[in-house]
Amino acid sequence: MNRGGSPDVPPLFDDFARLDTLDELFQRSREYRGSRQYLETLHFIRKFTQYSPYNSFLIRMQRPDATFVATASKWRREHRRAVLPEARPLVVLVPFGPVHFVYDLADTVGDDSRIPQQALHPFAVRGQLDARVWDNTVAHADQQGIRVEFKPMEPGMAGFVRRTEQHEQGRFVVTLNANQSLEERYATLIHELAHVLCGHLGRLADEKGWDDRAHEPVVHREIEAESILYLVTERQGVYPRSEEYLADYVMQFGDMVPPISFTTVLTVAGDLERWGQNPPKGAGKAQRGAGDQMEQLFARQFWASGESEET
């Protein structure tokens, strides 16, 4: 315990100020890069929708058997449960603020009738995409200079992304199969947007928000995009087939997943999840300085709906 009476923060979390720490861990550890272990990690992250993908991974690192976590005050206020005195807190990071200490359901006692439904049914499938998620995502893409268009295609084709020509508006165009359902088009849109935001199509001098990673092998790029598709759609419970497809894709590489950037996967998955949750704010604001850009990047890592409200 520290002098203030709160649980001490593990040294690990000082390291996460360096955003490459997670990639170093991922690339060196069979615990995360093994094909089966990688799929299990994504499966775990899928169920903690109240936290960003990045924070969900931090929870897994500390307690792989966690089922549902909340702060002590949220357990008491919303679920009428008390945290056991001997419970070990888990640390999650909060943008522009102190860390939060959260506790797993197994470390609480109280009214079992108030156990969250998400804890009882973490993988519930809703099946249909909320139209607002689609509209918000397309609006965010448009704000980033990514135009979405539709064209009739053969049944086996889903869509593609390309850079615009000089005579066209915007920076990129995502073309989707007009013959597919909304959920199928959304899945393709997320996959293609992931390629853009991961930097797989490169970055021009005036483009912000992603690195130039066009040099990455095609295999790495596809695993990153498919992993992001899985996390975004599965955490919304709207496209269960993505799990099957991702498993088939990853397992073809044998025992070890290639050394992709897991930091990029978690960050972009969080970005695209946020895009669907709220419409974009007004464009045209002045560019922020480098320090503010670092603050924005930190916020992208650790934000998710409800996190800032937990006390």
mmCIF file of C-alpha atoms in Angstrom, residues 12-223:
data_model
loop_
_atom_site.group_PDB
_atom_site.id
_atom_site.type_symbol
_atom_site.label_atom_id
_atom_site.label_comp_id
_atom_site.label_asym_id
_atom_site.label_seq_id
_atom_site.Cartn_x
_atom_site.Cartn_y
_atom_site.Cartn_z
ATOM 1 C CA LEU A 12 4.364 -2.344 -15.425
ATOM 2 C CA PHE A 13 2.066 0.647 -15.812
ATOM 3 C CA ASP A 14 4.887 3.154 -15.730
ATOM 4 C CA ASP A 15 6.239 1.392 -18.808
ATOM 5 C CA PHE A 16 3.015 1.882 -20.728
ATOM 6 C CA ALA A 17 3.856 5.561 -21.075
ATOM 7 C CA ARG A 18 6.029 4.157 -23.873
ATOM 8 C CA LEU A 19 3.580 3.024 -26.509
ATOM 9 C CA ASP A 20 6.000 0.474 -27.970
ATOM 10 C CA THR A 21 6.108 -1.548 -24.728
ATOM 11 C CA LEU A 22 3.116 -3.664 -25.668
ATOM 12 C CA ASP A 23 4.564 -4.533 -29.077
ATOM 13 C CA GLU A 24 7.830 -5.586 -27.431
ATOM 14 C CA LEU A 25 5.908 -7.823 -25.035
ATOM 15 C CA PHE A 26 3.787 -9.271 -27.839
ATOM 16 C CA GLN A 27 6.730 -10.038 -30.110
ATOM 17 C CA ARG A 28 8.821 -11.711 -27.398
ATOM 18 C CA SER A 29 6.189 -13.764 -25.615
ATOM 19 C CA ARG A 30 4.696 -17.041 -26.806
ATOM 20 C CA GLU A 31 1.964 -16.413 -24.233
ATOM 21 C CA TYR A 32 0.503 -13.810 -26.593
ATOM 22 C CA ARG A 33 1.983 -14.646 -30.011
ATOM 23 C CA GLY A 34 1.066 -18.312 -30.026
ATOM 24 C CA SER A 35 -1.788 -18.716 -32.515
ATOM 25 C CA ARG A 36 -4.181 -20.249 -29.994
ATOM 26 C CA GLN A 37 -3.156 -17.785 -27.284
ATOM 27 C CA TYR A 38 -3.623 -14.852 -29.650
ATOM 28 C CA LEU A 39 -7.185 -15.917 -30.464
ATOM 29 C CA GLU A 40 -7.894 -16.429 -26.755
ATOM 30 C CA THR A 41 -6.614 -12.914 -26.037
ATOM 31 C CA LEU A 42 -8.918 -11.372 -28.646
ATOM 32 C CA HIS A 43 -11.793 -13.478 -27.318
ATOM 33 C CA PHE A 44 -11.137 -12.099 -23.818
ATOM 34 C CA ILE A 45 -10.978 -8.482 -25.041
ATOM 35 C CA ARG A 46 -14.246 -8.991 -26.866
ATOM 36 C CA LYS A 47 -16.280 -9.327 -23.650
ATOM 37 C CA PHE A 48 -15.066 -6.201 -21.797
ATOM 38 C CA THR A 49 -17.028 -3.714 -23.880
ATOM 39 C CA GLN A 50 -17.243 -1.152 -21.082
ATOM 40 C CA TYR A 51 -13.485 -0.643 -21.437
ATOM 41 C CA SER A 52 -11.299 0.182 -24.409
ATOM 42 C CA PRO A 53 -9.644 -2.763 -26.175
ATOM 43 C CA TYR A 54 -6.305 -1.568 -24.766
ATOM 44 C CA ASN A 55 -7.528 -1.511 -21.159
ATOM 45 C CA SER A 56 -9.246 -4.854 -21.687
ATOM 46 C CA PHE A 57 -5.883 -6.335 -22.599
ATOM 47 C CA LEU A 58 -4.330 -4.840 -19.462
ATOM 48 C CA ILE A 59 -7.057 -6.539 -17.421
ATOM 49 C CA ARG A 60 -6.220 -9.857 -19.072
ATOM 50 C CA MET A 61 -2.532 -9.440 -18.254
ATOM 51 C CA GLN A 62 -3.375 -9.038 -14.578
ATOM 52 C CA ARG A 63 -6.211 -11.556 -14.288
ATOM 53 C CA PRO A 64 -6.816 -13.912 -17.238
ATOM 54 C CA ASP A 65 -9.890 -15.442 -15.570
ATOM 55 C CA ALA A 66 -11.690 -12.116 -14.997
ATOM 56 C CA THR A 67 -15.368 -12.130 -15.974
ATOM 57 C CA PHE A 68 -16.663 -8.608 -15.251
ATOM 58 C CA VAL A 69 -14.876 -5.758 -13.493
ATOM 59 C CA ALA A 70 -15.922 -2.439 -11.970
ATOM 60 C CA THR A 71 -14.701 0.034 -9.391
ATOM 61 C CA ALA A 72 -15.626 -0.580 -5.750
ATOM 62 C CA SER A 73 -18.036 2.359 -5.791
ATOM 63 C CA LYS A 74 -19.781 1.122 -8.948
ATOM 64 C CA TRP A 75 -20.188 -2.362 -7.475
ATOM 65 C CA ARG A 76 -21.755 -0.784 -4.397
ATOM 66 C CA ARG A 77 -23.862 1.871 -6.133
ATOM 67 C CA GLU A 78 -25.210 0.014 -9.171
ATOM 68 C CA HIS A 79 -25.000 -3.667 -8.217
ATOM 69 C CA ARG A 80 -25.348 -3.632 -4.404
ATOM 70 C CA ARG A 81 -22.202 -5.668 -3.958
ATOM 71 C CA ALA A 82 -19.213 -5.125 -1.679
ATOM 72 C CA VAL A 83 -15.585 -5.814 -2.529
ATOM 73 C CA LEU A 84 -13.990 -8.443 -0.300
ATOM 74 C CA PRO A 85 -11.279 -7.069 2.037
ATOM 75 C CA GLU A 86 -8.639 -9.432 0.608
ATOM 76 C CA ALA A 87 -9.510 -8.659 -3.036
ATOM 77 C CA ARG A 88 -6.603 -7.771 -5.319
ATOM 78 C CA PRO A 89 -7.310 -4.617 -7.356
ATOM 79 C CA LEU A 90 -6.714 -4.501 -11.090
ATOM 80 C CA VAL A 91 -5.347 -1.330 -12.638
ATOM 81 C CA VAL A 92 -6.810 0.366 -15.704
ATOM 82 C CA LEU A 93 -5.532 3.590 -17.206
ATOM 83 C CA VAL A 94 -7.635 6.719 -17.635
ATOM 84 C CA PRO A 95 -6.878 9.596 -20.047
ATOM 85 C CA PHE A 96 -5.748 12.803 -18.333
ATOM 86 C CA GLY A 97 -6.358 11.392 -14.866
ATOM 87 C CA PRO A 98 -5.230 8.940 -12.214
ATOM 88 C CA VAL A 99 -5.490 5.210 -12.706
ATOM 89 C CA HIS A 100 -8.658 3.401 -11.695
ATOM 90 C CA PHE A 101 -8.684 0.331 -9.476
ATOM 91 C CA VAL A 102 -11.284 -2.221 -10.511
ATOM 92 C CA TYR A 103 -12.347 -5.567 -9.057
ATOM 93 C CA ASP A 104 -13.613 -8.763 -10.613
ATOM 94 C CA LEU A 105 -17.074 -10.153 -9.886
ATOM 95 C CA ALA A 106 -15.464 -13.113 -8.080
ATOM 96 C CA ASP A 107 -14.006 -10.673 -5.524
ATOM 97 C CA THR A 108 -17.401 -9.274 -4.517
ATOM 98 C CA VAL A 109 -20.346 -10.383 -2.385
ATOM 99 C CA GLY A 110 -23.921 -9.143 -2.220
ATOM 100 C CA ASP A 111 -27.207 -9.190 -4.082
ATOM 101 C CA ASP A 112 -26.890 -11.892 -6.765
ATOM 102 C CA SER A 113 -30.019 -10.578 -8.483
ATOM 103 C CA ARG A 114 -28.065 -7.416 -9.357
ATOM 104 C CA ILE A 115 -25.211 -9.189 -11.121
ATOM 105 C CA PRO A 116 -24.805 -7.395 -14.498
ATOM 106 C CA GLN A 117 -26.300 -9.185 -17.487
ATOM 107 C CA GLN A 118 -23.020 -8.621 -19.310
ATOM 108 C CA ALA A 119 -21.296 -10.773 -16.687
ATOM 109 C CA LEU A 120 -23.843 -13.548 -17.139
ATOM 110 C CA HIS A 121 -23.989 -13.344 -20.955
ATOM 111 C CA PRO A 122 -20.739 -11.710 -22.140
ATOM 112 C CA PHE A 123 -21.011 -13.012 -25.715
ATOM 113 C CA ALA A 124 -24.649 -12.228 -26.469
ATOM 114 C CA VAL A 125 -25.287 -11.690 -30.192
ATOM 115 C CA ARG A 126 -27.719 -8.953 -31.147
ATOM 116 C CA GLY A 127 -27.582 -9.811 -34.839
ATOM 117 C CA GLN A 128 -28.639 -6.472 -36.309
ATOM 118 C CA LEU A 129 -26.493 -3.376 -36.589
ATOM 119 C CA ASP A 130 -27.880 -0.159 -35.164
ATOM 120 C CA ALA A 131 -28.259 2.191 -38.137
ATOM 121 C CA ARG A 132 -26.787 5.003 -36.037
ATOM 122 C CA VAL A 133 -23.520 3.076 -35.747
ATOM 123 C CA TRP A 134 -23.340 2.912 -39.530
ATOM 124 C CA ASP A 135 -24.223 6.592 -39.978
ATOM 125 C CA ASN A 136 -21.731 7.751 -37.344
ATOM 126 C CA THR A 137 -18.933 5.622 -38.779
ATOM 127 C CA VAL A 138 -19.496 6.880 -42.325
ATOM 128 C CA ALA A 139 -19.623 10.480 -41.048
ATOM 129 C CA HIS A 140 -16.298 10.069 -39.224
ATOM 130 C CA ALA A 141 -14.756 8.509 -42.321
ATOM 131 C CA ASP A 142 -15.958 11.420 -44.444
ATOM 132 C CA GLN A 143 -14.432 13.860 -41.963
ATOM 133 C CA GLN A 144 -11.105 12.072 -42.442
ATOM 134 C CA GLY A 145 -11.374 12.346 -46.229
ATOM 135 C CA ILE A 146 -12.516 8.739 -46.707
ATOM 136 C CA ARG A 147 -15.484 8.528 -49.064
ATOM 137 C CA VAL A 148 -17.834 5.518 -48.974
ATOM 138 C CA GLU A 149 -19.608 4.410 -52.156
ATOM 139 C CA PHE A 150 -21.639 1.396 -53.276
ATOM 140 C CA LYS A 151 -21.498 -0.675 -56.439
ATOM 141 C CA PRO A 152 -23.170 -3.977 -57.403
ATOM 142 C CA MET A 153 -20.630 -6.814 -57.236
ATOM 143 C CA GLU A 154 -20.549 -10.575 -57.584
ATOM 144 C CA PRO A 155 -21.630 -12.536 -54.463
ATOM 145 C CA GLY A 156 -18.040 -13.499 -53.619
ATOM 146 C CA MET A 157 -16.831 -9.886 -53.544
ATOM 147 C CA ALA A 158 -17.202 -7.602 -50.528
ATOM 148 C CA GLY A 159 -15.349 -4.390 -51.359
ATOM 149 C CA PHE A 160 -12.004 -2.622 -51.419
ATOM 150 C CA VAL A 161 -10.241 0.649 -50.557
ATOM 151 C CA ARG A 162 -7.983 2.793 -52.730
ATOM 152 C CA ARG A 163 -6.412 6.216 -52.759
ATOM 153 C CA THR A 164 -8.274 8.813 -54.795
ATOM 154 C CA GLU A 165 -7.044 10.132 -58.108
ATOM 155 C CA GLN A 166 -6.169 13.814 -58.497
ATOM 156 C CA HIS A 167 -9.545 14.694 -60.025
ATOM 157 C CA GLU A 168 -11.519 13.005 -57.196
ATOM 158 C CA GLN A 169 -12.618 14.412 -53.855
ATOM 159 C CA GLY A 170 -11.162 13.120 -50.604
ATOM 160 C CA ARG A 171 -8.107 11.016 -49.876
ATOM 161 C CA PHE A 172 -9.501 7.482 -50.051
ATOM 162 C CA VAL A 173 -12.534 5.707 -51.468
ATOM 163 C CA VAL A 174 -14.062 2.608 -49.899
ATOM 164 C CA THR A 175 -16.239 0.767 -52.417
ATOM 165 C CA LEU A 176 -18.763 -1.689 -50.946
ATOM 166 C CA ASN A 177 -20.937 -4.367 -52.510
ATOM 167 C CA ALA A 178 -24.402 -2.819 -52.833
ATOM 168 C CA ASN A 179 -25.971 -6.292 -52.890
ATOM 169 C CA GLN A 180 -24.935 -7.180 -49.342
ATOM 170 C CA SER A 181 -26.799 -6.619 -46.057
ATOM 171 C CA LEU A 182 -26.059 -3.658 -43.809
ATOM 172 C CA GLU A 183 -24.146 -5.903 -41.388
ATOM 173 C CA GLU A 184 -22.010 -7.364 -44.177
ATOM 174 C CA ARG A 185 -21.283 -3.918 -45.614
ATOM 175 C CA TYR A 186 -20.365 -2.667 -42.133
ATOM 176 C CA ALA A 187 -17.930 -5.534 -41.634
ATOM 177 C CA THR A 188 -16.251 -4.752 -44.961
ATOM 178 C CA LEU A 189 -16.178 -1.042 -44.148
ATOM 179 C CA ILE A 190 -14.440 -1.714 -40.814
ATOM 180 C CA HIS A 191 -11.889 -3.970 -42.525
ATOM 181 C CA GLU A 192 -11.040 -1.360 -45.160
ATOM 182 C CA LEU A 193 -10.997 1.540 -42.690
ATOM 183 C CA ALA A 194 -8.634 -0.534 -40.553
ATOM 184 C CA HIS A 195 -6.201 -0.703 -43.467
ATOM 185 C CA VAL A 196 -6.271 3.097 -43.754
ATOM 186 C CA LEU A 197 -5.932 3.843 -40.028
ATOM 187 C CA CYS A 198 -3.194 1.223 -39.586
ATOM 188 C CA GLY A 199 -1.176 3.082 -42.238
ATOM 189 C CA HIS A 200 -1.242 0.157 -44.654
ATOM 190 C CA LEU A 201 -1.870 2.508 -47.575
ATOM 191 C CA GLY A 202 0.907 4.830 -46.472
ATOM 192 C CA ARG A 203 0.722 8.383 -45.205
ATOM 193 C CA LEU A 204 1.224 11.605 -47.108
ATOM 194 C CA ALA A 205 2.963 14.588 -45.520
ATOM 195 C CA ASP A 206 -0.309 16.355 -44.648
ATOM 196 C CA GLU A 207 -2.078 13.285 -43.254
ATOM 197 C CA LYS A 208 -2.408 12.928 -39.483
ATOM 198 C CA GLY A 209 -3.579 10.141 -37.215
ATOM 199 C CA TRP A 210 -1.573 7.172 -38.506
ATOM 200 C CA ASP A 211 1.972 6.148 -39.358
ATOM 201 C CA ASP A 212 3.267 5.108 -42.756
ATOM 202 C CA ARG A 213 3.252 1.322 -42.487
ATOM 203 C CA ALA A 214 2.840 0.495 -46.164
ATOM 204 C CA HIS A 215 6.144 -1.406 -45.989
ATOM 205 C CA GLU A 216 4.652 -4.067 -43.698
ATOM 206 C CA PRO A 217 4.273 -7.507 -45.340
ATOM 207 C CA VAL A 218 0.829 -8.228 -46.758
ATOM 208 C CA VAL A 219 0.354 -11.036 -44.215
ATOM 209 C CA HIS A 220 0.922 -8.659 -41.301
ATOM 210 C CA ARG A 221 -1.487 -6.116 -42.752
ATOM 211 C CA GLU A 222 -4.243 -8.662 -43.241
ATOM 212 C CA ILE A 223 -3.928 -10.112 -39.736
#
